[in-house]
mmCIF file of N, CA and C in Angstrom:
data_model
loop_
_atom_site.group_PDB
_atom_site.id
_atom_site.type_symbol
_atom_site.label_atom_id
_atom_site.label_comp_id
_atom_site.label_asym_id
_atom_site.label_seq_id
_atom_site.Cartn_x
_atom_site.Cartn_y
_atom_site.Cartn_z
ATOM 1 N N MET L 1 -301.552 -169.521 53.610
ATOM 2 C CA MET L 1 -301.090 -168.244 53.095
ATOM 3 C C MET L 1 -300.806 -168.373 51.612
ATOM 4 N N ALA L 2 -301.052 -167.303 50.926
ATOM 5 C CA ALA L 2 -300.781 -167.284 49.495
ATOM 6 C C ALA L 2 -299.303 -166.980 49.285
ATOM 7 N N ASP L 3 -298.824 -167.327 48.120
ATOM 8 C CA ASP L 3 -297.420 -167.076 47.800
ATOM 9 C C ASP L 3 -297.090 -165.589 47.857
ATOM 10 N N ASP L 4 -298.034 -164.760 47.441
ATOM 11 C CA ASP L 4 -297.803 -163.313 47.463
ATOM 12 C C ASP L 4 -297.628 -162.805 48.892
ATOM 13 N N GLU L 5 -298.476 -163.298 49.790
ATOM 14 C CA GLU L 5 -298.376 -162.880 51.185
ATOM 15 C C GLU L 5 -297.050 -163.342 51.793
ATOM 16 N N LEU L 6 -296.691 -164.580 51.505
ATOM 17 C CA LEU L 6 -295.445 -165.133 52.013
ATOM 18 C C LEU L 6 -294.241 -164.342 51.501
ATOM 19 N N GLU L 7 -294.282 -164.011 50.234
ATOM 20 C CA GLU L 7 -293.192 -163.230 49.635
ATOM 21 C C GLU L 7 -293.122 -161.832 50.248
ATOM 22 N N ALA L 8 -294.264 -161.223 50.540
ATOM 23 C CA ALA L 8 -294.293 -159.900 51.158
ATOM 24 C C ALA L 8 -293.704 -159.955 52.567
ATOM 25 N N ILE L 9 -294.055 -161.004 53.309
ATOM 26 C CA ILE L 9 -293.513 -161.163 54.662
ATOM 27 C C ILE L 9 -292.002 -161.351 54.609
ATOM 28 N N ARG L 10 -291.538 -162.171 53.683
ATOM 29 C CA ARG L 10 -290.096 -162.398 53.534
ATOM 30 C C ARG L 10 -289.365 -161.105 53.179
ATOM 31 N N ALA L 11 -289.938 -160.347 52.250
ATOM 32 C CA ALA L 11 -289.313 -159.094 51.832
ATOM 33 C C ALA L 11 -289.251 -158.105 52.992
ATOM 34 N N LYS L 12 -290.338 -158.052 53.770
ATOM 35 C CA LYS L 12 -290.376 -157.143 54.915
ATOM 36 C C LYS L 12 -289.319 -157.545 55.948
ATOM 37 N N ARG L 13 -289.235 -158.837 56.228
ATOM 38 C CA ARG L 13 -288.261 -159.330 57.203
ATOM 39 C C ARG L 13 -286.826 -159.089 56.722
ATOM 40 N N LEU L 14 -286.586 -159.314 55.440
ATOM 41 C CA LEU L 14 -285.265 -159.074 54.871
ATOM 42 C C LEU L 14 -284.887 -157.598 54.981
ATOM 43 N N ALA L 15 -285.835 -156.713 54.707
ATOM 44 C CA ALA L 15 -285.585 -155.275 54.814
ATOM 45 C C ALA L 15 -285.261 -154.891 56.256
ATOM 46 N N GLU L 16 -285.990 -155.487 57.219
ATOM 47 C CA GLU L 16 -285.729 -155.203 58.629
ATOM 48 C C GLU L 16 -284.323 -155.660 59.025
ATOM 49 N N LEU L 17 -283.954 -156.855 58.581
ATOM 50 C CA LEU L 17 -282.625 -157.375 58.892
ATOM 51 C C LEU L 17 -281.523 -156.515 58.280
ATOM 52 N N GLN L 18 -281.714 -156.107 57.039
ATOM 53 C CA GLN L 18 -280.712 -155.275 56.374
ATOM 54 C C GLN L 18 -280.595 -153.918 57.054
ATOM 55 N N GLN L 19 -281.725 -153.364 57.465
ATOM 56 C CA GLN L 19 -281.698 -152.074 58.149
ATOM 57 C C GLN L 19 -280.986 -152.213 59.495
ATOM 58 N N HIS L 20 -281.270 -153.294 60.196
ATOM 59 C CA HIS L 20 -280.635 -153.532 61.496
ATOM 60 C C HIS L 20 -279.129 -153.710 61.338
ATOM 61 N N GLN L 21 -278.709 -154.464 60.343
ATOM 62 C CA GLN L 21 -277.286 -154.674 60.103
ATOM 63 C C GLN L 21 -276.623 -153.399 59.622
ATOM 64 N N GLY L 22 -277.316 -152.609 58.843
ATOM 65 C CA GLY L 22 -276.765 -151.339 58.367
ATOM 66 C C GLY L 22 -276.509 -150.389 59.514
ATOM 67 N N GLY L 23 -277.386 -150.354 60.493
ATOM 68 C CA GLY L 23 -277.199 -149.512 61.663
ATOM 69 C C GLY L 23 -276.002 -149.959 62.472
ATOM 70 N N ASP L 24 -275.849 -151.260 62.621
ATOM 71 C CA ASP L 24 -274.698 -151.794 63.335
ATOM 72 C C ASP L 24 -273.413 -151.515 62.569
ATOM 73 N N GLY L 25 -273.481 -151.584 61.251
ATOM 74 C CA GLY L 25 -272.302 -151.325 60.427
ATOM 75 C C GLY L 25 -271.795 -149.908 60.610
ATOM 76 N N ALA L 26 -272.718 -148.966 60.699
ATOM 77 C CA ALA L 26 -272.324 -147.572 60.900
ATOM 78 C C ALA L 26 -271.701 -147.389 62.280
ATOM 79 N N ALA L 27 -272.280 -148.038 63.274
ATOM 80 C CA ALA L 27 -271.739 -147.936 64.628
ATOM 81 C C ALA L 27 -270.358 -148.588 64.698
ATOM 82 N N LYS L 28 -270.208 -149.728 64.036
ATOM 83 C CA LYS L 28 -268.910 -150.404 64.020
ATOM 84 C C LYS L 28 -267.869 -149.559 63.300
ATOM 85 N N ALA L 29 -268.267 -148.947 62.194
ATOM 86 C CA ALA L 29 -267.338 -148.104 61.442
ATOM 87 C C ALA L 29 -266.899 -146.909 62.284
ATOM 88 N N GLN L 30 -267.847 -146.333 63.006
ATOM 89 C CA GLN L 30 -267.512 -145.196 63.860
ATOM 90 C C GLN L 30 -266.585 -145.634 64.995
ATOM 91 N N ALA L 31 -266.861 -146.789 65.576
ATOM 92 C CA ALA L 31 -266.009 -147.301 66.652
ATOM 93 C C ALA L 31 -264.606 -147.597 66.133
ATOM 94 N N GLN L 32 -264.515 -148.154 64.929
ATOM 95 C CA GLN L 32 -263.207 -148.434 64.340
ATOM 96 C C GLN L 32 -262.451 -147.139 64.061
ATOM 97 N N ALA L 33 -263.162 -146.127 63.578
ATOM 98 C CA ALA L 33 -262.520 -144.842 63.306
ATOM 99 C C ALA L 33 -261.994 -144.222 64.599
ATOM 100 N N GLN L 34 -262.779 -144.318 65.661
ATOM 101 C CA GLN L 34 -262.331 -143.792 66.949
ATOM 102 C C GLN L 34 -261.122 -144.561 67.461
ATOM 103 N N GLN L 35 -261.138 -145.880 67.281
ATOM 104 C CA GLN L 35 -260.018 -146.707 67.723
ATOM 105 C C GLN L 35 -258.743 -146.347 66.955
ATOM 106 N N LYS L 36 -258.877 -146.156 65.635
ATOM 107 C CA LYS L 36 -257.713 -145.784 64.825
ATOM 108 C C LYS L 36 -257.173 -144.420 65.238
ATOM 109 N N ALA L 37 -258.075 -143.477 65.506
ATOM 110 C CA ALA L 37 -257.643 -142.147 65.935
ATOM 111 C C ALA L 37 -256.917 -142.228 67.274
ATOM 112 N N LYS L 38 -257.431 -143.056 68.169
ATOM 113 C CA LYS L 38 -256.802 -143.224 69.478
ATOM 114 C C LYS L 38 -255.416 -143.854 69.340
ATOM 115 N N GLU L 39 -255.300 -144.858 68.475
ATOM 116 C CA GLU L 39 -254.004 -145.499 68.241
ATOM 117 C C GLU L 39 -253.009 -144.525 67.622
ATOM 118 N N ALA L 40 -253.472 -143.713 66.664
ATOM 119 C CA ALA L 40 -252.593 -142.729 66.033
ATOM 120 C C ALA L 40 -252.122 -141.700 67.059
ATOM 121 N N GLU L 41 -253.018 -141.298 67.939
ATOM 122 C CA GLU L 41 -252.647 -140.340 68.979
ATOM 123 C C GLU L 41 -251.603 -140.946 69.924
ATOM 124 N N MET L 42 -251.791 -142.210 70.288
ATOM 125 C CA MET L 42 -250.823 -142.877 71.164
ATOM 126 C C MET L 42 -249.462 -143.006 70.483
ATOM 127 N N ARG L 43 -249.473 -143.324 69.181
ATOM 128 C CA ARG L 43 -248.214 -143.405 68.427
ATOM 129 C C ARG L 43 -247.492 -142.064 68.478
ATOM 130 N N ASN L 44 -248.243 -140.996 68.228
ATOM 131 C CA ASN L 44 -247.639 -139.665 68.216
ATOM 132 C C ASN L 44 -247.092 -139.278 69.586
ATOM 133 N N VAL L 45 -247.806 -139.644 70.640
ATOM 134 C CA VAL L 45 -247.341 -139.325 71.993
ATOM 135 C C VAL L 45 -246.040 -140.061 72.288
ATOM 136 N N ILE L 46 -246.009 -141.364 71.985
ATOM 137 C CA ILE L 46 -244.800 -142.153 72.264
ATOM 138 C C ILE L 46 -243.634 -141.667 71.412
ATOM 139 N N LEU L 47 -243.901 -141.399 70.127
ATOM 140 C CA LEU L 47 -242.827 -140.899 69.266
ATOM 141 C C LEU L 47 -242.341 -139.533 69.739
ATOM 142 N N GLY L 48 -243.257 -138.698 70.208
ATOM 143 C CA GLY L 48 -242.878 -137.391 70.732
ATOM 144 C C GLY L 48 -241.991 -137.496 71.957
ATOM 145 N N GLN L 49 -242.241 -138.516 72.776
ATOM 146 C CA GLN L 49 -241.420 -138.719 73.966
ATOM 147 C C GLN L 49 -240.066 -139.323 73.613
ATOM 148 N N ALA L 50 -240.032 -140.151 72.570
ATOM 149 C CA ALA L 50 -238.806 -140.869 72.229
ATOM 150 C C ALA L 50 -237.881 -140.078 71.307
ATOM 151 N N LEU L 51 -238.432 -139.163 70.520
ATOM 152 C CA LEU L 51 -237.630 -138.452 69.524
ATOM 153 C C LEU L 51 -237.501 -136.980 69.879
ATOM 154 N N ASP L 52 -236.320 -136.412 69.636
ATOM 155 C CA ASP L 52 -236.184 -134.970 69.782
ATOM 156 C C ASP L 52 -236.699 -134.306 68.499
ATOM 157 N N GLN L 53 -236.712 -132.996 68.483
ATOM 158 C CA GLN L 53 -237.317 -132.271 67.355
ATOM 159 C C GLN L 53 -236.609 -132.562 66.036
ATOM 160 N N GLY L 54 -235.290 -132.627 66.053
ATOM 161 C CA GLY L 54 -234.540 -132.898 64.827
ATOM 162 C C GLY L 54 -234.836 -134.278 64.269
ATOM 163 N N ALA L 55 -234.889 -135.265 65.148
ATOM 164 C CA ALA L 55 -235.189 -136.632 64.706
ATOM 165 C C ALA L 55 -236.606 -136.720 64.167
ATOM 166 N N ARG L 56 -237.501 -136.011 64.803
ATOM 167 C CA ARG L 56 -238.904 -135.996 64.342
ATOM 168 C C ARG L 56 -238.983 -135.381 62.941
ATOM 169 N N THR L 57 -238.231 -134.313 62.715
ATOM 170 C CA THR L 57 -238.197 -133.665 61.403
ATOM 171 C C THR L 57 -237.628 -134.606 60.346
ATOM 172 N N ARG L 58 -236.554 -135.296 60.676
ATOM 173 C CA ARG L 58 -235.958 -136.246 59.722
ATOM 174 C C ARG L 58 -236.916 -137.385 59.406
ATOM 175 N N LEU L 59 -237.626 -137.863 60.419
ATOM 176 C CA LEU L 59 -238.598 -138.934 60.196
ATOM 177 C C LEU L 59 -239.736 -138.454 59.296
ATOM 178 N N ASN L 60 -240.173 -137.226 59.488
ATOM 179 C CA ASN L 60 -241.225 -136.672 58.627
ATOM 180 C C ASN L 60 -240.738 -136.514 57.192
ATOM 181 N N THR L 61 -239.463 -136.155 57.018
ATOM 182 C CA THR L 61 -238.896 -136.049 55.673
ATOM 183 C C THR L 61 -238.874 -137.411 54.993
ATOM 184 N N ILE L 62 -238.494 -138.434 55.744
ATOM 185 C CA ILE L 62 -238.511 -139.796 55.193
ATOM 186 C C ILE L 62 -239.939 -140.198 54.842
ATOM 187 N N ALA L 63 -240.894 -139.820 55.680
ATOM 188 C CA ALA L 63 -242.297 -140.183 55.447
ATOM 189 C C ALA L 63 -242.827 -139.592 54.149
ATOM 190 N N VAL L 64 -242.337 -138.411 53.789
ATOM 191 C CA VAL L 64 -242.772 -137.795 52.534
ATOM 192 C C VAL L 64 -242.218 -138.564 51.345
ATOM 193 N N ALA L 65 -240.945 -138.936 51.419
ATOM 194 C CA ALA L 65 -240.295 -139.611 50.299
ATOM 195 C C ALA L 65 -240.652 -141.093 50.231
ATOM 196 N N LYS L 66 -240.606 -141.765 51.370
ATOM 197 C CA LYS L 66 -240.845 -143.217 51.400
ATOM 198 C C LYS L 66 -241.704 -143.561 52.615
ATOM 199 N N PRO L 67 -243.018 -143.477 52.467
ATOM 200 C CA PRO L 67 -243.920 -143.702 53.610
ATOM 201 C C PRO L 67 -243.766 -145.076 54.258
ATOM 202 N N GLU L 68 -243.512 -146.106 53.445
ATOM 203 C CA GLU L 68 -243.392 -147.453 54.019
ATOM 204 C C GLU L 68 -242.141 -147.578 54.888
ATOM 205 N N LYS L 69 -241.056 -146.931 54.483
ATOM 206 C CA LYS L 69 -239.826 -146.950 55.293
ATOM 207 C C LYS L 69 -240.039 -146.185 56.603
ATOM 208 N N ALA L 70 -240.713 -145.047 56.511
ATOM 209 C CA ALA L 70 -240.974 -144.254 57.711
ATOM 210 C C ALA L 70 -241.830 -145.039 58.694
ATOM 211 N N LYS L 71 -242.804 -145.778 58.187
ATOM 212 C CA LYS L 71 -243.664 -146.591 59.047
ATOM 213 C C LYS L 71 -242.849 -147.688 59.732
ATOM 214 N N MET L 72 -241.898 -148.278 58.985
ATOM 215 C CA MET L 72 -241.032 -149.303 59.575
ATOM 216 C C MET L 72 -240.180 -148.710 60.694
ATOM 217 N N VAL L 73 -239.616 -147.526 60.458
ATOM 218 C CA VAL L 73 -238.782 -146.872 61.467
ATOM 219 C C VAL L 73 -239.630 -146.508 62.686
ATOM 220 N N GLU L 74 -240.836 -145.979 62.447
ATOM 221 C CA GLU L 74 -241.736 -145.647 63.552
ATOM 222 C C GLU L 74 -242.045 -146.885 64.382
ATOM 223 N N ASN L 75 -242.362 -147.986 63.708
ATOM 224 C CA ASN L 75 -242.680 -149.223 64.427
ATOM 225 C C ASN L 75 -241.493 -149.704 65.252
ATOM 226 N N LEU L 76 -240.294 -149.585 64.690
ATOM 227 C CA LEU L 76 -239.092 -149.993 65.419
ATOM 228 C C LEU L 76 -238.883 -149.116 66.652
ATOM 229 N N ILE L 77 -239.053 -147.814 66.486
ATOM 230 C CA ILE L 77 -238.890 -146.895 67.616
ATOM 231 C C ILE L 77 -239.948 -147.168 68.678
ATOM 232 N N LEU L 78 -241.190 -147.395 68.245
ATOM 233 C CA LEU L 78 -242.259 -147.699 69.200
ATOM 234 C C LEU L 78 -241.965 -148.988 69.957
ATOM 235 N N GLN L 79 -241.493 -149.983 69.247
ATOM 236 C CA GLN L 79 -241.167 -151.262 69.879
ATOM 237 C C GLN L 79 -240.052 -151.081 70.909
ATOM 238 N N MET L 80 -239.029 -150.333 70.529
ATOM 239 C CA MET L 80 -237.908 -150.099 71.445
ATOM 240 C C MET L 80 -238.358 -149.285 72.662
ATOM 241 N N ALA L 81 -239.205 -148.288 72.430
ATOM 242 C CA ALA L 81 -239.667 -147.439 73.530
ATOM 243 C C ALA L 81 -240.546 -148.228 74.498
ATOM 244 N N THR L 82 -241.424 -149.056 73.973
ATOM 245 C CA THR L 82 -242.323 -149.804 74.851
ATOM 246 C C THR L 82 -241.615 -150.943 75.579
ATOM 247 N N SER L 83 -240.527 -151.442 75.010
ATOM 248 C CA SER L 83 -239.799 -152.530 75.672
ATOM 249 C C SER L 83 -238.718 -152.002 76.620
ATOM 250 N N GLY L 84 -238.564 -150.678 76.689
ATOM 251 C CA GLY L 84 -237.616 -150.090 77.623
ATOM 252 C C GLY L 84 -236.188 -150.025 77.123
ATOM 253 N N GLN L 85 -235.979 -150.229 75.849
ATOM 254 C CA GLN L 85 -234.625 -150.214 75.311
ATOM 255 C C GLN L 85 -234.068 -148.804 75.152
ATOM 256 N N LEU L 86 -234.922 -147.794 75.192
ATOM 257 C CA LEU L 86 -234.442 -146.417 75.022
ATOM 258 C C LEU L 86 -234.102 -145.769 76.360
ATOM 259 N N HIS L 87 -234.546 -146.310 77.471
ATOM 260 C CA HIS L 87 -234.208 -145.850 78.816
ATOM 261 C C HIS L 87 -234.457 -144.360 79.011
ATOM 262 N N GLY L 88 -235.543 -143.838 78.477
ATOM 263 C CA GLY L 88 -235.900 -142.450 78.700
ATOM 264 C C GLY L 88 -235.082 -141.445 77.920
ATOM 265 N N GLN L 89 -234.165 -141.896 77.107
ATOM 266 C CA GLN L 89 -233.343 -140.972 76.325
ATOM 267 C C GLN L 89 -234.058 -140.609 75.026
ATOM 268 N N LYS L 90 -233.839 -139.405 74.585
ATOM 269 C CA LYS L 90 -234.406 -138.988 73.306
ATOM 270 C C LYS L 90 -233.417 -139.308 72.215
ATOM 271 N N VAL L 91 -233.942 -139.801 71.128
ATOM 272 C CA VAL L 91 -233.095 -140.191 69.997
ATOM 273 C C VAL L 91 -232.982 -139.028 69.051
#
């Protein structure tokens, strides 16, 4: 085989591999987006069960001012709710 033919074959194979990986990348990105949406929905459901309307409003106010603090509080509430420390009571 000539160098030109070999280079053409390599380029074609590289293009096929990149196209194949690009298709998988889009599918993976879509799957990750769906997973994140599902996790966010579960967070909202658990927080809705654990917090009354006033507490939910206060948490949203904190989220506007200090998002990182609100995320910490949400994580703490989720942890307490999933470990059974809230005993079905609304906070």
